């Protein structure tokens, strides 16, 4: 069908509503016309992909499968309003400023781009929003022909005024010229361009003056969230606050967001915030060359003002929470076989045909980065281009979130392998069983099959082979497989416990509060804590514990979720537990707060800011017993244990209330959830008998903070929710009658002291970790094995053995554990050997063992801190110097060998002694040779 021009539909479309077919044809015509006449500066609008798909189904552009009966009715429905709320940050949806895009969006998955004319029609038909427009710009990276891209994520820069240190955010396109940046700043700050200087201002240090006015922002290596500094010239110079300048013109790295965990992504290929598709639903995708060189790292030139003959001591700038990446890179670029490989011409091994790789881009970016780190002396390098390529191969590492260094290392090694795989077309190989053949024969066959599909420098140096044995517990069927591995993930064979102190109160008023200290698993939950407390305080079968945290003399929260992790409880917290009857959830919880009374008690204005004292008491009363006498009787009963032995005789009403209070043992829950009471009178006669002047203390209804005082009615008091809170005023009379010391100054969860040093966890050694990893254990219930003998899923026993060890042995210590409800880190010190790691006892291969499995440590990845705010660094050894260095992002310092064993060790890198390929003799590398090879991979046509 021929699509008419857009003009042919304008008259018809003005008569609303249009039919689905008319909408489809008009949008197609408008899109085609916009694409044919696209020019620099045109606008494209973002539309939520979910809404766009609904519209496409409605107009018939996308049809459901005939057997998808559940979706057919929806396909006939006209979509509702355009909803772009998920594309923007929540705080800007209702604001007056331009909406801020979420930084994790991808075209085709989260949004689609439509021309301005299409958006206007869609908005006219459906309304909604918010409206999000972006400019079309000419891509200068495609010489020889015009290629337009959409600047989905314009740069957000932080402009710092050197005159008063004030800050403001500005947005500008990456393709804008430096003179456009100057014009924008001059307009915003009301200054003349001839009077100012703008600096690249990373980490409060003037790195580079932005003086080339014809250079683009992208070419000046200014990136998202970068800081720039405005200075005012005075008599030919500039003025501002004092800064620390550097001679490194290329140390230009973006300031990672410090208060946000956003990532930078945009377009189907993560092209730094650009989208290459124009009207993606009606046009072809425009993509860049897969081997287009990205020079944003500043790899093309380098100058630090001095000549430095030291190689391999360059740091890596932190791009914003990228310490996890930097530590992994430093460990790999100090791996001798990789140094030798990437300093030679490796272009002949780049695999541009492998669909599992990145057509060689990741390997090239890593090779360039390695060469720069080995040729730049002691000056740090910003790994921008490499991070971009890595993010394309593994999108989860895009942006500036903190990630696991070992997880990144695994993806990086896999990506390098796929980019350097010598096998261009992988043959199909059917998996075979051992059929009783000797292990040596079957293992060699499996290894050869693996090498037939996977052959690279990574396989040669990093991969070994497991032997996995499964035994059926019913028919004793044995299944043996041999699988490759890239690293060993070793568990830490230790139990981590913690001591928690909880003060237990009686809700029935039959005992004084008592602190109990119990030992529980550090990764346990509240159910474990309550069980331990139940055992130690000899709880009755008719009682249960209600756990709570007390803060600022009030109950901060009740810990009623039994699976809540104990990691949420800090050592400085104060925990209490109330002994209440089983089924107390069906009763009304009475919470008693305490406050000091004074002579101004009758004047409410003096009570507003009076602080609470003591610890809240908790008991239960029947839901229908909320009269004044009921409340006073319940409070009196709970206070009985605190009566002083030599107190003045209480008055008649106090005796009456203390003697006839509601015992919790007398409250019986019936089958229908109602309550019956023994010995508790709630008649109006008793209510009327209570004389305010004869009451033993003063109570009033309050809120959870104790900041409100409302009188207690005689007959009934309305309660909203399941908790009634009352405030008790403590005068000198109450203090003479009751001893409040027992509910004051409660112990913290854990107080470090003299004995705490003796309870430190014992260290483990690397061999005990290996033993725990290789021990036989049953499979989990969720990981059942299908036994070919029984033809059923069985909980088989599994045994791992190391059959073949690689030249480079990577050992991952499993310090982090994750489950559905908790996360935990083990700080156990692992004593690992630096020299002469003998793996003979663990290798099961009996033939073809020409090399002794002796290893020497050459690198360590460290993790410091907890799960959320941790930091990574690396220790690495320069083989030719036999010296160790600490690589902490851009900072590199010498370290003694005996200092690298710490409880922060996370990933260990061992190199086989006397391996088949070492570079001990080939390193140090002549810097002229490095410079001559730096562009070798790009010089060859592929």
Tab-separated table of C-alpha atoms in Angstrom, residues 497-703:
chain	number	residue	atom	x	y	z
A	497	UNK	CA	28.716	-15.316	65.693
A	498	UNK	CA	27.870	-12.206	67.640
A	499	UNK	CA	26.765	-11.501	71.184
A	500	UNK	CA	23.510	-9.588	71.659
A	501	UNK	CA	22.196	-8.231	74.965
A	502	UNK	CA	18.428	-7.818	75.357
A	503	UNK	CA	16.583	-6.582	78.465
A	504	UNK	CA	13.467	-8.713	79.086
A	505	UNK	CA	10.446	-7.043	80.759
A	506	UNK	CA	7.408	-8.793	82.169
A	507	UNK	CA	4.116	-7.716	80.669
A	508	UNK	CA	2.231	-9.335	83.564
A	509	UNK	CA	4.052	-7.440	86.325
A	510	UNK	CA	5.437	-10.578	87.998
A	511	UNK	CA	9.185	-9.969	87.652
A	512	UNK	CA	11.741	-7.192	87.414
A	513	UNK	CA	13.430	-6.545	84.059
A	514	UNK	CA	16.521	-8.619	83.482
A	515	UNK	CA	19.235	-8.251	80.804
A	516	UNK	CA	20.229	-11.464	78.971
A	517	UNK	CA	23.207	-11.888	76.655
A	518	UNK	CA	22.896	-14.581	73.989
A	519	UNK	CA	25.159	-15.742	71.164
A	520	UNK	CA	23.617	-15.992	67.701
A	521	UNK	CA	24.817	-16.389	64.135
A	522	UNK	CA	25.908	-13.080	62.642
A	523	UNK	CA	23.890	-13.810	59.516
A	524	UNK	CA	20.876	-15.039	61.502
A	525	UNK	CA	17.452	-13.448	61.812
A	526	UNK	CA	15.060	-12.280	64.531
A	527	UNK	CA	13.578	-15.754	64.857
A	528	UNK	CA	17.023	-17.041	65.906
A	529	UNK	CA	17.376	-14.267	68.466
A	530	UNK	CA	13.921	-14.880	69.979
A	531	UNK	CA	14.614	-18.614	70.177
A	532	UNK	CA	17.880	-18.004	72.032
A	533	UNK	CA	16.150	-15.590	74.444
A	534	UNK	CA	13.282	-18.048	74.987
A	535	UNK	CA	15.737	-20.698	76.127
A	536	UNK	CA	17.808	-18.486	78.394
A	537	UNK	CA	14.938	-16.723	80.228
A	538	UNK	CA	12.927	-19.936	80.762
A	539	UNK	CA	9.793	-18.712	79.017
A	540	UNK	CA	6.513	-20.429	79.873
A	541	UNK	CA	4.629	-22.340	77.215
A	542	UNK	CA	1.805	-19.790	77.498
A	543	UNK	CA	4.143	-16.860	76.893
A	544	UNK	CA	5.902	-15.357	73.922
A	545	UNK	CA	8.363	-12.507	73.403
A	546	UNK	CA	7.692	-9.221	71.658
A	547	UNK	CA	11.019	-7.776	70.497
A	548	UNK	CA	11.471	-4.001	70.206
A	549	UNK	CA	14.173	-1.375	69.770
A	550	UNK	CA	14.182	1.551	72.218
A	551	UNK	CA	15.555	4.893	71.137
A	552	UNK	CA	15.288	8.252	72.902
A	553	UNK	CA	13.251	6.694	75.770
A	554	UNK	CA	10.504	5.463	73.450
A	555	UNK	CA	9.850	2.425	71.309
A	556	UNK	CA	11.446	3.149	67.949
A	557	UNK	CA	10.158	-0.004	66.250
A	558	UNK	CA	8.856	-3.482	66.962
A	559	UNK	CA	10.845	-6.315	65.378
A	560	UNK	CA	7.881	-8.473	64.460
A	561	UNK	CA	9.243	-9.896	61.194
A	562	UNK	CA	10.853	-13.225	62.168
A	563	UNK	CA	13.031	-13.361	59.027
A	564	UNK	CA	14.462	-9.853	59.403
A	565	UNK	CA	18.242	-10.133	59.373
A	566	UNK	CA	20.257	-9.392	62.491
A	567	UNK	CA	22.623	-7.298	60.375
A	568	UNK	CA	20.057	-4.505	60.809
A	569	UNK	CA	20.758	-4.467	64.561
A	570	UNK	CA	23.807	-2.378	65.454
A	571	UNK	CA	25.995	-2.838	68.522
A	572	UNK	CA	24.993	0.575	69.895
A	573	UNK	CA	21.256	-0.140	69.674
A	574	UNK	CA	19.129	-0.865	72.765
A	575	UNK	CA	16.870	-3.913	72.486
A	576	UNK	CA	14.089	-4.953	74.840
A	577	UNK	CA	11.701	-7.900	74.848
A	578	UNK	CA	8.298	-8.016	76.538
A	579	UNK	CA	6.902	-11.279	77.924
A	580	UNK	CA	3.293	-11.390	76.731
A	581	UNK	CA	0.659	-14.153	76.458
A	582	UNK	CA	0.535	-16.295	73.330
A	583	UNK	CA	-1.931	-14.695	70.938
A	584	UNK	CA	-1.391	-11.188	72.302
A	585	UNK	CA	-1.777	-9.901	68.721
A	586	UNK	CA	-5.580	-10.164	69.214
A	587	UNK	CA	-5.478	-7.969	72.343
A	588	UNK	CA	-5.011	-4.233	72.697
A	589	UNK	CA	-1.374	-3.407	73.336
A	590	UNK	CA	-0.936	-0.844	76.126
A	591	UNK	CA	2.310	1.108	75.828
A	592	UNK	CA	3.358	3.156	78.880
A	593	UNK	CA	5.758	6.105	78.431
A	594	UNK	CA	7.289	8.008	81.351
A	595	UNK	CA	7.928	11.693	81.918
A	596	UNK	CA	9.135	13.715	84.875
A	597	UNK	CA	6.413	15.797	86.549
A	598	UNK	CA	7.070	19.267	87.964
A	599	UNK	CA	5.217	22.238	89.403
A	600	UNK	CA	4.262	23.430	85.931
A	601	UNK	CA	2.463	20.202	85.075
A	602	UNK	CA	-0.917	21.938	85.055
A	603	UNK	CA	0.237	24.348	82.341
A	604	UNK	CA	0.386	22.569	78.965
A	605	UNK	CA	2.827	25.042	77.475
A	606	UNK	CA	5.535	23.810	79.844
A	607	UNK	CA	4.963	20.190	78.917
A	608	UNK	CA	5.611	20.359	75.201
A	609	UNK	CA	9.398	19.995	75.284
A	610	UNK	CA	9.743	17.935	78.438
A	611	UNK	CA	11.948	14.901	77.773
A	612	UNK	CA	10.910	11.307	78.366
A	613	UNK	CA	12.570	9.217	81.061
A	614	UNK	CA	12.991	5.507	81.720
A	615	UNK	CA	12.037	2.738	79.339
A	616	UNK	CA	8.528	2.122	77.965
A	617	UNK	CA	6.532	-0.687	79.553
A	618	UNK	CA	4.176	-2.843	77.505
A	619	UNK	CA	1.213	-4.972	78.565
A	620	UNK	CA	-2.066	-6.123	77.032
A	621	UNK	CA	-5.725	-5.468	77.883
A	622	UNK	CA	-8.965	-6.706	76.306
A	623	UNK	CA	-10.101	-4.636	73.335
A	624	UNK	CA	-13.327	-3.656	75.092
A	625	UNK	CA	-11.677	-2.741	78.404
A	626	UNK	CA	-10.594	0.823	77.730
A	627	UNK	CA	-12.253	2.540	80.675
A	628	UNK	CA	-10.322	4.703	83.077
A	629	UNK	CA	-10.251	2.110	85.849
A	630	UNK	CA	-9.103	-0.574	83.386
A	631	UNK	CA	-6.163	1.499	82.183
A	632	UNK	CA	-5.086	2.511	85.711
A	633	UNK	CA	-5.416	-1.071	86.938
A	634	UNK	CA	-3.284	-2.395	84.078
A	635	UNK	CA	-0.558	0.204	84.666
A	636	UNK	CA	-0.581	-0.460	88.406
A	637	UNK	CA	-0.178	-4.189	87.829
A	638	UNK	CA	2.841	-3.713	85.551
A	639	UNK	CA	4.483	-1.426	88.123
A	640	UNK	CA	4.165	-3.924	91.019
A	641	UNK	CA	7.721	-5.333	90.621
A	642	UNK	CA	9.132	-1.813	90.938
A	643	UNK	CA	7.527	-1.129	94.381
A	644	UNK	CA	10.090	-0.174	97.005
A	645	UNK	CA	10.183	-2.415	100.062
A	646	UNK	CA	10.153	0.516	102.501
A	647	UNK	CA	7.895	2.791	100.546
A	648	UNK	CA	5.217	4.807	102.286
A	649	UNK	CA	1.968	2.894	102.490
A	650	UNK	CA	-0.007	3.677	99.381
A	651	UNK	CA	-3.448	5.125	99.754
A	652	UNK	CA	-6.591	3.045	99.508
A	653	UNK	CA	-7.136	3.518	95.818
A	654	UNK	CA	-3.552	2.521	95.043
A	655	UNK	CA	-3.926	-0.684	97.039
A	656	UNK	CA	-7.191	-1.393	95.325
A	657	UNK	CA	-5.746	-0.900	91.866
A	658	UNK	CA	-2.569	-2.813	92.584
A	659	UNK	CA	-4.482	-5.689	94.052
A	660	UNK	CA	-7.188	-5.944	91.398
A	661	UNK	CA	-5.135	-5.231	88.283
A	662	UNK	CA	-5.666	-7.322	85.135
A	663	UNK	CA	-3.387	-10.333	85.413
A	664	UNK	CA	-2.338	-11.543	81.961
A	665	UNK	CA	-2.675	-15.110	83.174
A	666	UNK	CA	-6.365	-14.368	83.721
A	667	UNK	CA	-6.933	-13.296	80.105
A	668	UNK	CA	-8.188	-16.226	78.026
A	669	UNK	CA	-8.579	-16.064	74.260
A	670	UNK	CA	-11.701	-17.828	73.053
A	671	UNK	CA	-12.106	-19.568	69.712
A	672	UNK	CA	-13.812	-16.597	68.119
A	673	UNK	CA	-11.053	-14.192	69.127
A	674	UNK	CA	-12.920	-12.518	71.977
A	675	UNK	CA	-11.607	-12.363	75.524
A	676	UNK	CA	-12.889	-13.481	78.869
A	677	UNK	CA	-11.428	-12.275	82.156
A	678	UNK	CA	-11.117	-13.688	85.612
A	679	UNK	CA	-11.244	-11.369	88.598
A	680	UNK	CA	-11.483	-8.166	86.525
A	681	UNK	CA	-14.416	-5.844	87.068
A	682	UNK	CA	-15.239	-3.260	84.446
A	683	UNK	CA	-18.558	-1.991	85.826
A	684	UNK	CA	-19.520	1.625	85.775
A	685	UNK	CA	-19.699	1.527	89.569
A	686	UNK	CA	-15.954	0.882	89.728
A	687	UNK	CA	-15.358	3.659	87.218
A	688	UNK	CA	-17.329	6.071	89.292
A	689	UNK	CA	-15.539	4.960	92.453
A	690	UNK	CA	-12.220	6.188	91.110
A	691	UNK	CA	-11.510	9.616	92.540
A	692	UNK	CA	-8.917	11.643	90.617
A	693	UNK	CA	-7.475	13.012	93.828
A	694	UNK	CA	-6.903	9.509	95.214
A	695	UNK	CA	-5.257	8.029	92.075
A	696	UNK	CA	-1.707	6.773	92.712
A	697	UNK	CA	-0.289	8.563	89.628
A	698	UNK	CA	-1.290	10.747	86.725
A	699	UNK	CA	-1.922	9.196	83.275
A	700	UNK	CA	-2.896	10.785	79.989
A	701	UNK	CA	-3.313	9.548	76.434
A	702	UNK	CA	-0.406	10.427	74.163
A	703	UNK	CA	1.220	9.677	70.802
